[in-house]
Amino acid sequence: MRLDTSLEQIKGVGPVASQQFAAAGLHTVGDLITFLPFRHEDYSHVALIDSLEPGKATIKGVVEKVATRQVKRGMRVTTATIADSSGKVQAVWFNQPYRQAQLETHEEFLFSGEFEFRYNRYQLTNSSVEKPKELQAHTGRVLPVYHQIKGLKNQLLRKILREVYPIFEFLPETLPRELVEREGLVSYGEALRAMHFPSGGDDIARARERLAFEELFGLLLASAFNKNEQTKLKSEAINFDAQYIKSVVESLPFKLTNAQRRAAWDIFQDLERDTPMNRLVQGDVGSGKTVVASLAACLARYRGYQSAIMAPTEILASQHAETLAKLLTPFNISVGLLSSRVKGLARKELYAQIETGSVDVVVGTHALIQESVRFKRLGLAVIDEQHRFGVAQRQLLLDKAKFMPHLLALTATPIPRSLALTLYGELDSSIINERPAGRKEIISKIWSPISAKNLYEQVDREFNAGRQGYVICPLIDDNPDNDKKSVEAEYKRLKSTIFTHRSIGLLHGKMKPEEKQEVMEQFSRGEITLLVSTTVVEVGVDVPNATVMIIENADHFGLSQLHQLRGRVGRGVHQSYCYFVLSDSKKPSERLKELERSNDGFYLAEVDLRLRGPGEIYGRMQHGALNLKVATLHDAELIARAQKAAKWFMESTHNVLDYNQLHAAVAKYQRITTLN
Ligand code: ADP
Ligand code: MG
C-alpha cells in the first residue's frame, strides 16, 4: 500500500463507496488520511454497567437477548440486553435492523453510545457496536468525527482508515527535519495517526499544533516568495528631496503628527528604490492618511511623474479630488477628477490631458486603471480603502506604464498583526496610530430607544451652536418584514415632527450618483444641518463641522462598521458625540460596550477578531479559499513562530522543491494570496 494507492483497492471499499469518495475528491490513500476529523468524541473509557452515568459511554458486555419489532410504519426498534460483571443494561437502536444479525447472543462486544433516560428507563441509545479488536474503529476509543461525505457514513470512513493504518508508520516527513526538531513538533506521520487514531493524553493537541504549524508555515512562505517576486519587477526610483518636501510640509495648514512623519518617511525610502513600493498605510479614520499620500504625490510630481489615486466610491473620489486640489494647487500641481459625471467631450479632453501629462494627479474610482486611460508617465498609484492589489490590477497598471508604478494602499480598517502577516504578508506596512493634535475623543453612548426625546434635545443644542449631524438607519424603505428603521421613514418623521425648524437631507445608495453628490455637497457647505443616511457615508467622508451621529438599530451593525461610521464625526476641533441607539430594551451586546469604551481602531480590530473570528471579518472567500484545515488565523503565537520559520527557511540553503507537499501548498497559497 502506498500513498497513491487508489481507494478502490482497499478492503471494504466497493464500487459505490469509491464513487462517493471520488465525488468528495478522495481518490487515494493519501487523500483519505489527509481528510481530517473536525472534532473528536471521547469514548475511550470503558465503564462498568452499574457505574454508567448519563452522557457518552462505552461498555464491554455480552449480548443476552436481542429482538427487533416494528413499532409504527417506518420505524423499527432493535432492543438488546447487555451484561457485564457488574450488571445489565438495555441497548436500543432505531431503524438499524442489521443490528439484529450482528448481535450474536453470548458474544462479547464493545458498545459506544449515548447513555440516557428515555421511555421511563435508562438505556444506551444508537451505540456503535464492535467486537473487541486490536485496533478499534468505532468503540472504546477517542472517536474522530468527520464532515459527512454524501452517502458515506463516518462508520465506513473509520473502517477504511483502520485498513490503511499501517501507512502511518511509513509516512515521510514533509518539513525539513531540522525545523521539526527545533520547533519540538511531532512528525507528520505521527500527527496524522493521532488525528485518526488518538491514543490519549495530549496527542490530539500535539497533532493539531504540528499540522497547523505546517499550514501557516506554507502560507507565510508563500508570502515571502511573493515578496521576492515583486522585487524582480522594475520601477523608476523617485528620489527624495529634503529641501522640497520640507517646504511643502511647512506650508501645510497644520503640523504633521509624528506618526504621519514616520509613515511618510517609510514611503520616501521605498520610492527611492528601483523596485516597486508595495506599502499599506493603516490608520484610524481621521488619522490623516490622505495628507501622507499627497506628500508622496507631491514628490512624484516634483520628479516628473504622475500619480493615480483610486477610491472605492464616486463620492469619495470627488472628496479626495477636492482635498487634494486644496492641498496641492499651491504647489502648482494640477488635480483631475475622472468621475462618471465627466462625459463626452470633457472626458475626451481629460483623457488627452492625462496622456500628454498636463494633469499631474488623477483621482477616480478603480475604473481609472480599468478604462482606456493612458498616462504619460505614471509613477505612483494610491489605492484608498482597498486592502490589497491583485495580480490582475498589477497587470493593468503595468500596461499603463513602462515600469511598474509604486503602489501605496491606505486603509482605515486596521488589521490585527497576526492577520496582516498571514493575509497581507507581502505588503510592507506603516501604522498611523496617532490623532492630529487638538482632536478631542468622540464621546460615545449606548442609548435606549425609549429616551429618544431626551437625545434629540441634546442633538438640537449642537445644531444651535452651528454644528451638523448624521442619523444613520439600516434600511432605505420601510419593509413590512423588517422592523428596523429606514432612512425614508425617519427622514419624513424627523422633518415633520422633531426637527421642523432644521434643514434635513436624505442620502442612500439607490439615489442617482448625481443626486448623492449634490446632497453631499450641500452637507459639506453646511446647507443641510442633519443628514439622514444609510451606511453610504461609511468610508472617508470628511465634514469637520459634523459633530453628532445617531446610529439607529446600532445592534444590527458590525463592530468595525460602527467604528467606521463613528469616524464621520470627530474630524474637526469641536467635541463630537456618537449615540448607538438600540433596537429594543434588551441588554447591549459586548461589541457595543467595547465601542462605548474605546475609540482605538487597532484595539477594536483585535476585539472584533476575538468576538467573530477571521472568516466572518475578512470574508468567506479569502478564508475559505485558503482552505486551512487546522490552523486558525487568530493563533497569534503560532503565526509568529511560523513567520520566524519562514524567514529562516528563506535564508537557509533549503530548496522548497525538495519538499513536495510544502511546495504544492506554497504554490497554491501564492496563487490565492496574490489574486484579488
Ligand atoms: P483619513 O483619511 O486618515 O481618515 P484624512 O487624511 O482625511 O484622514 O484627514 C482627516 C482630516 O484631518 C482632514 O480634514 C485633514 O485635513 C486633517 N488633518 C490631517 N492631518 C492633520 C494634522 N496633522 N493636524 C491637523 N489636521 C490634520
Ligand atoms: Mg481617508
Tab-separated table of C-alpha atoms in Angstrom, residues 50-382:
chain	number	residue	atom	x	y	z
A	50	ASP	CA	-23.507	-0.342	37.217
A	51	SER	CA	-21.373	2.802	37.211
A	52	LEU	CA	-22.743	4.302	33.989
A	53	GLU	CA	-23.565	7.998	34.050
A	54	PRO	CA	-25.769	9.841	31.561
A	55	GLY	CA	-23.837	11.004	28.506
A	56	LYS	CA	-21.413	9.406	26.077
A	57	ALA	CA	-20.445	5.983	27.301
A	58	THR	CA	-18.621	2.815	26.320
A	59	ILE	CA	-19.309	-0.591	27.820
A	60	LYS	CA	-17.963	-4.049	27.132
A	61	GLY	CA	-20.506	-6.799	27.578
A	62	VAL	CA	-22.177	-9.985	26.400
A	63	VAL	CA	-25.452	-9.953	24.471
A	64	GLU	CA	-28.074	-11.886	26.431
A	65	LYS	CA	-31.021	-11.417	24.139
A	66	VAL	CA	-31.954	-9.328	21.156
A	67	ALA	CA	-35.223	-8.538	19.376
A	68	THR	CA	-36.444	-6.253	16.614
A	69	ARG	CA	-40.009	-5.060	16.235
A	70	GLN	CA	-41.992	-2.703	14.111
A	71	VAL	CA	-43.438	-0.002	16.395
A	72	LYS	CA	-45.130	2.035	13.696
A	73	ARG	CA	-44.892	2.481	9.979
A	74	GLY	CA	-41.301	3.163	9.006
A	75	MET	CA	-39.928	2.674	12.498
A	76	ARG	CA	-38.199	-0.490	13.607
A	77	VAL	CA	-36.668	-0.775	17.023
A	78	THR	CA	-33.955	-3.248	17.958
A	79	THR	CA	-33.529	-3.932	21.663
A	80	ALA	CA	-30.796	-5.940	23.341
A	81	THR	CA	-29.891	-6.795	26.894
A	82	ILE	CA	-26.183	-6.449	27.580
A	83	ALA	CA	-24.476	-7.843	30.655
A	84	ASP	CA	-21.071	-7.432	32.214
A	85	SER	CA	-19.650	-8.487	35.572
A	86	SER	CA	-21.386	-5.571	37.323
A	87	GLY	CA	-24.917	-5.677	35.889
A	88	LYS	CA	-27.214	-5.413	32.913
A	89	VAL	CA	-28.432	-2.643	30.681
A	90	GLN	CA	-30.852	-2.240	27.828
A	91	ALA	CA	-29.418	-1.077	24.467
A	92	VAL	CA	-31.737	0.334	21.790
A	93	TRP	CA	-31.282	1.119	18.097
A	94	PHE	CA	-33.794	2.936	15.946
A	95	ASN	CA	-34.098	1.876	12.310
A	96	GLN	CA	-30.884	-0.149	12.311
A	97	PRO	CA	-32.387	-3.598	11.606
A	98	TYR	CA	-28.968	-5.030	10.672
A	99	ARG	CA	-28.100	-4.942	14.373
A	100	GLN	CA	-30.330	-7.984	14.816
A	101	ALA	CA	-27.953	-10.121	12.762
A	102	GLN	CA	-24.795	-8.509	14.092
A	103	LEU	CA	-25.605	-9.067	17.758
A	104	GLU	CA	-24.987	-12.756	18.272
A	105	THR	CA	-26.133	-13.806	21.696
A	106	HIS	CA	-23.481	-14.920	24.198
A	107	GLU	CA	-20.870	-12.965	22.237
A	108	GLU	CA	-18.905	-10.100	23.733
A	109	PHE	CA	-18.944	-6.650	22.076
A	110	LEU	CA	-17.890	-3.099	22.745
A	111	PHE	CA	-20.722	-0.549	22.657
A	112	SER	CA	-20.187	3.206	22.384
A	113	GLY	CA	-23.244	5.436	22.500
A	114	GLU	CA	-25.402	7.802	24.463
A	115	PHE	CA	-26.488	6.607	27.903
A	116	GLU	CA	-29.765	8.356	28.615
A	117	PHE	CA	-33.102	8.302	30.366
A	118	ARG	CA	-35.782	7.564	27.798
A	119	TYR	CA	-39.203	5.924	27.885
A	120	ASN	CA	-39.000	5.721	31.674
A	121	ARG	CA	-35.770	3.820	31.882
A	122	TYR	CA	-32.028	4.226	31.393
A	123	GLN	CA	-30.779	2.865	28.107
A	124	LEU	CA	-27.838	3.004	25.728
A	125	THR	CA	-29.115	4.616	22.517
A	126	ASN	CA	-27.887	4.057	18.948
A	127	SER	CA	-24.496	2.824	20.034
A	128	SER	CA	-21.736	1.714	17.692
A	129	VAL	CA	-21.003	-1.963	18.071
A	130	GLU	CA	-17.737	-3.782	17.519
A	131	LYS	CA	-16.057	-7.000	18.507
A	132	PRO	CA	-13.080	-6.275	20.768
A	133	LYS	CA	-10.111	-5.982	18.409
A	134	GLU	CA	-6.534	-4.904	18.485
A	135	LEU	CA	-7.409	-1.653	16.760
A	136	GLN	CA	-10.928	-0.454	17.424
A	137	ALA	CA	-12.597	1.592	14.686
A	138	HIS	CA	-15.828	2.715	16.317
A	139	THR	CA	-15.859	1.926	20.020
A	140	GLY	CA	-13.827	2.172	23.174
A	141	ARG	CA	-11.595	4.983	21.969
A	142	VAL	CA	-11.467	8.677	21.238
A	143	LEU	CA	-13.593	8.746	18.107
A	144	PRO	CA	-12.738	11.094	15.264
A	145	VAL	CA	-15.794	12.795	13.777
A	146	TYR	CA	-15.563	13.629	10.085
A	147	HIS	CA	-17.562	16.010	7.981
A	148	GLN	CA	-20.234	13.984	6.318
A	149	ILE	CA	-19.361	12.828	2.831
A	150	LYS	CA	-22.540	12.380	0.818
A	151	GLY	CA	-23.710	8.811	1.205
A	152	LEU	CA	-20.728	7.762	3.288
A	153	LYS	CA	-21.116	7.233	6.974
A	154	ASN	CA	-18.419	8.096	9.493
A	155	GLN	CA	-18.550	4.389	10.284
A	156	LEU	CA	-17.275	3.394	6.860
A	157	LEU	CA	-14.620	6.085	6.896
A	158	ARG	CA	-13.276	4.802	10.201
A	159	LYS	CA	-13.325	1.229	8.984
A	160	ILE	CA	-11.347	2.081	5.851
A	161	LEU	CA	-8.905	4.126	7.897
A	162	ARG	CA	-8.329	1.094	10.062
A	163	GLU	CA	-7.466	-0.836	6.900
A	164	VAL	CA	-4.824	1.699	5.903
A	165	TYR	CA	-3.446	2.092	9.430
A	166	PRO	CA	-0.012	0.608	8.655
A	167	ILE	CA	0.750	3.502	6.335
A	168	PHE	CA	1.071	5.996	9.171
A	169	GLU	CA	4.317	4.418	10.214
A	170	PHE	CA	5.895	4.912	6.810
A	171	LEU	CA	4.846	8.465	6.053
A	172	PRO	CA	7.809	10.588	5.087
A	173	GLU	CA	8.440	13.844	6.906
A	174	THR	CA	7.094	16.778	4.887
A	175	LEU	CA	9.059	19.607	6.514
A	176	PRO	CA	12.805	19.994	6.986
A	177	ARG	CA	13.742	17.695	9.849
A	178	GLU	CA	15.843	20.400	11.376
A	179	LEU	CA	12.772	22.615	11.642
A	180	VAL	CA	10.574	19.900	13.110
A	181	GLU	CA	13.151	19.220	15.780
A	182	ARG	CA	13.839	22.828	16.591
A	183	GLU	CA	10.131	23.584	16.919
A	184	GLY	CA	9.590	20.479	19.022
A	185	LEU	CA	6.897	19.206	16.675
A	186	VAL	CA	5.689	15.642	16.255
A	187	SER	CA	6.457	14.035	12.897
A	188	TYR	CA	3.999	14.279	10.017
A	189	GLY	CA	3.054	10.611	10.195
A	190	GLU	CA	2.598	10.741	13.940
A	191	ALA	CA	0.380	13.814	13.632
A	192	LEU	CA	-1.923	12.195	11.073
A	193	ARG	CA	-2.072	8.971	13.040
A	194	ALA	CA	-3.045	10.849	16.185
A	195	MET	CA	-5.796	12.742	14.369
A	196	HIS	CA	-7.412	9.498	13.180
A	197	PHE	CA	-6.371	7.165	15.999
A	198	PRO	CA	-5.668	9.235	19.069
A	199	SER	CA	-4.293	7.182	21.891
A	200	GLY	CA	-4.882	9.650	24.693
A	201	GLY	CA	-3.073	12.346	26.604
A	202	ASP	CA	-2.310	15.464	24.620
A	203	ASP	CA	-1.599	13.687	21.361
A	204	ILE	CA	-4.503	15.344	19.516
A	205	ALA	CA	-3.328	18.767	20.671
A	206	ARG	CA	0.215	17.982	19.564
A	207	ALA	CA	-1.051	16.717	16.224
A	208	ARG	CA	-3.101	19.856	15.676
A	209	GLU	CA	-0.161	22.035	16.592
A	210	ARG	CA	2.048	20.245	14.110
A	211	LEU	CA	-0.481	20.384	11.255
A	212	ALA	CA	-1.475	23.985	11.962
A	213	PHE	CA	2.159	24.994	12.039
A	214	GLU	CA	2.721	23.357	8.690
A	215	GLU	CA	-0.224	25.201	7.134
A	216	LEU	CA	0.817	28.582	8.472
A	217	PHE	CA	4.412	27.957	7.519
A	218	GLY	CA	3.325	27.252	3.934
A	219	LEU	CA	1.179	30.366	3.892
A	220	LEU	CA	3.918	32.615	5.205
A	221	LEU	CA	6.468	31.069	2.914
A	222	ALA	CA	4.143	31.858	0.010
A	223	SER	CA	4.075	35.492	1.154
A	224	ALA	CA	7.847	35.527	1.316
A	225	PHE	CA	8.087	34.157	-2.210
A	226	ASN	CA	5.543	36.684	-3.447
A	227	LYS	CA	7.570	39.422	-1.905
A	228	ASN	CA	10.692	38.089	-3.568
A	229	GLU	CA	8.973	38.024	-6.907
A	230	GLN	CA	7.828	41.586	-6.546
A	231	THR	CA	11.366	42.727	-6.041
A	232	LYS	CA	12.103	41.409	-9.514
A	233	LEU	CA	9.744	43.976	-11.009
A	234	LYS	CA	11.345	47.206	-12.122
A	235	SER	CA	10.204	50.640	-11.113
A	236	GLU	CA	11.709	54.026	-11.611
A	237	ALA	CA	13.257	55.449	-8.482
A	238	ILE	CA	11.632	58.646	-7.255
A	239	ASN	CA	14.388	60.321	-5.315
A	240	PHE	CA	13.773	62.211	-2.147
A	241	ASP	CA	14.456	65.920	-1.950
A	242	ALA	CA	14.589	67.105	1.639
A	243	GLN	CA	14.502	70.776	0.759
A	244	TYR	CA	11.425	70.480	-1.385
A	245	ILE	CA	9.434	68.219	0.943
A	246	LYS	CA	10.321	70.434	3.870
A	247	SER	CA	8.906	73.429	2.068
A	248	VAL	CA	5.694	71.527	1.318
A	249	VAL	CA	5.283	70.298	4.874
A	250	GLU	CA	5.912	73.749	6.288
A	251	SER	CA	3.220	75.325	4.211
A	252	LEU	CA	0.554	72.812	5.249
A	253	PRO	CA	-2.216	74.389	7.335
A	254	PHE	CA	-1.304	72.107	10.260
A	255	LYS	CA	1.626	70.344	11.864
A	256	LEU	CA	2.098	66.710	10.879
A	257	THR	CA	1.812	64.194	13.671
A	258	ASN	CA	4.845	62.053	14.430
A	259	ALA	CA	3.044	59.011	13.101
A	260	GLN	CA	2.338	60.816	9.827
A	261	ARG	CA	6.018	61.752	9.585
A	262	ARG	CA	7.099	58.174	10.164
A	263	ALA	CA	4.708	56.828	7.524
A	264	ALA	CA	5.807	59.477	5.026
A	265	TRP	CA	9.430	58.621	5.716
A	266	ASP	CA	8.767	54.908	5.099
A	267	ILE	CA	7.210	55.837	1.780
A	268	PHE	CA	10.012	58.145	0.694
A	269	GLN	CA	12.535	55.410	1.365
A	270	ASP	CA	10.521	52.929	-0.706
A	271	LEU	CA	10.218	55.402	-3.562
A	272	GLU	CA	13.985	55.728	-3.837
A	273	ARG	CA	14.309	52.118	-4.879
A	274	ASP	CA	14.003	50.884	-8.428
A	275	THR	CA	11.744	48.057	-7.294
A	276	PRO	CA	8.102	48.942	-6.742
A	277	MET	CA	6.917	50.116	-3.368
A	278	ASN	CA	4.202	47.863	-2.046
A	279	ARG	CA	3.091	49.504	1.148
A	280	LEU	CA	-0.064	49.519	3.223
A	281	VAL	CA	-0.687	52.503	5.484
A	282	GLN	CA	-3.083	51.607	8.266
A	283	GLY	CA	-4.536	54.427	10.248
A	284	ASP	CA	-7.743	55.015	12.051
A	285	VAL	CA	-10.382	57.205	10.480
A	286	GLY	CA	-9.263	60.819	10.715
A	287	SER	CA	-5.641	59.977	11.389
A	288	GLY	CA	-4.639	61.882	8.262
A	289	LYS	CA	-3.657	59.289	5.697
A	290	THR	CA	-4.680	61.433	2.735
A	291	VAL	CA	-2.094	64.044	3.608
A	292	VAL	CA	0.622	61.435	3.749
A	293	ALA	CA	-0.375	60.092	0.354
A	294	SER	CA	-0.415	63.568	-1.105
A	295	LEU	CA	3.132	64.212	0.083
A	296	ALA	CA	4.154	61.194	-1.960
A	297	ALA	CA	2.229	62.543	-4.950
A	298	CYS	CA	3.995	65.874	-4.472
A	299	LEU	CA	7.409	64.285	-4.636
A	300	ALA	CA	6.410	62.202	-7.642
A	301	ARG	CA	5.291	65.324	-9.476
A	302	TYR	CA	8.477	67.123	-8.443
A	303	ARG	CA	10.444	64.334	-10.120
A	304	GLY	CA	8.269	64.456	-13.190
A	305	TYR	CA	5.826	61.612	-12.525
A	306	GLN	CA	2.043	61.448	-12.476
A	307	SER	CA	0.034	59.850	-9.691
A	308	ALA	CA	-3.265	57.973	-9.809
A	309	ILE	CA	-5.422	57.978	-6.697
A	310	MET	CA	-8.225	55.455	-6.552
A	311	ALA	CA	-11.162	55.499	-4.175
A	312	PRO	CA	-13.888	52.881	-3.743
A	313	THR	CA	-16.818	55.191	-4.495
A	314	GLU	CA	-17.550	58.227	-6.609
A	315	ILE	CA	-18.397	60.329	-3.580
A	316	LEU	CA	-15.051	59.600	-2.038
A	317	ALA	CA	-13.182	60.153	-5.247
A	318	SER	CA	-14.672	63.601	-5.628
A	319	GLN	CA	-13.959	64.417	-1.987
A	320	HIS	CA	-10.396	63.314	-2.420
A	321	ALA	CA	-10.065	65.390	-5.551
A	322	GLU	CA	-11.277	68.425	-3.662
A	323	THR	CA	-8.993	67.854	-0.676
A	324	LEU	CA	-6.016	67.174	-2.883
A	325	ALA	CA	-6.680	70.180	-5.060
A	326	LYS	CA	-6.735	72.375	-1.959
A	327	LEU	CA	-3.520	70.843	-0.698
A	328	LEU	CA	-1.627	70.649	-3.960
A	329	THR	CA	-2.681	73.618	-6.070
A	330	PRO	CA	-0.437	75.970	-4.057
A	331	PHE	CA	2.489	73.879	-5.258
A	332	ASN	CA	1.447	74.187	-8.841
A	333	ILE	CA	0.241	70.620	-9.038
A	334	SER	CA	-2.868	70.020	-11.124
A	335	VAL	CA	-5.510	67.565	-9.950
A	336	GLY	CA	-8.043	65.957	-12.276
A	337	LEU	CA	-11.167	64.052	-11.331
A	338	LEU	CA	-12.264	61.234	-13.558
A	339	SER	CA	-15.835	60.525	-12.475
A	340	SER	CA	-18.895	59.186	-14.230
A	341	ARG	CA	-20.117	62.761	-14.295
A	342	VAL	CA	-17.374	63.782	-16.656
A	343	LYS	CA	-18.840	62.849	-20.019
A	344	GLY	CA	-18.492	63.350	-23.717
A	345	LEU	CA	-16.093	65.997	-24.846
A	346	ALA	CA	-14.945	66.846	-21.335
A	347	ARG	CA	-13.990	63.255	-20.781
A	348	LYS	CA	-12.069	63.098	-24.022
A	349	GLU	CA	-10.246	66.231	-23.026
A	350	LEU	CA	-9.342	64.805	-19.630
A	351	TYR	CA	-8.042	61.642	-21.280
A	352	ALA	CA	-5.890	63.786	-23.513
A	353	GLN	CA	-4.562	65.779	-20.587
A	354	ILE	CA	-3.635	62.607	-18.774
A	355	GLU	CA	-1.929	61.268	-21.858
A	356	THR	CA	0.053	64.416	-22.536
A	357	GLY	CA	0.925	64.782	-18.896
A	358	SER	CA	-0.725	68.127	-18.288
A	359	VAL	CA	-2.607	66.612	-15.348
A	360	ASP	CA	-0.320	65.560	-12.519
A	361	VAL	CA	-2.646	63.791	-10.148
A	362	VAL	CA	-5.700	61.897	-11.395
A	363	VAL	CA	-8.368	60.906	-8.894
A	364	GLY	CA	-11.089	58.390	-9.657
A	365	THR	CA	-12.642	55.075	-8.797
A	366	HIS	CA	-10.937	51.831	-9.752
A	367	ALA	CA	-12.241	52.438	-13.246
A	368	LEU	CA	-9.181	54.623	-13.502
A	369	ILE	CA	-6.947	51.669	-14.162
A	370	GLN	CA	-9.524	49.569	-15.931
A	371	GLU	CA	-10.621	52.079	-18.530
A	372	SER	CA	-8.689	53.125	-21.572
A	373	VAL	CA	-6.892	55.822	-19.634
A	374	ARG	CA	-3.332	56.392	-20.775
A	375	PHE	CA	-0.812	58.087	-18.580
A	376	LYS	CA	2.208	59.894	-19.869
A	377	ARG	CA	4.417	58.842	-17.007
A	378	LEU	CA	2.645	57.138	-14.130
A	379	GLY	CA	4.946	56.799	-11.140
A	380	LEU	CA	2.656	56.288	-8.167
A	381	ALA	CA	-0.670	54.545	-7.671
A	382	VAL	CA	-2.542	55.134	-4.422
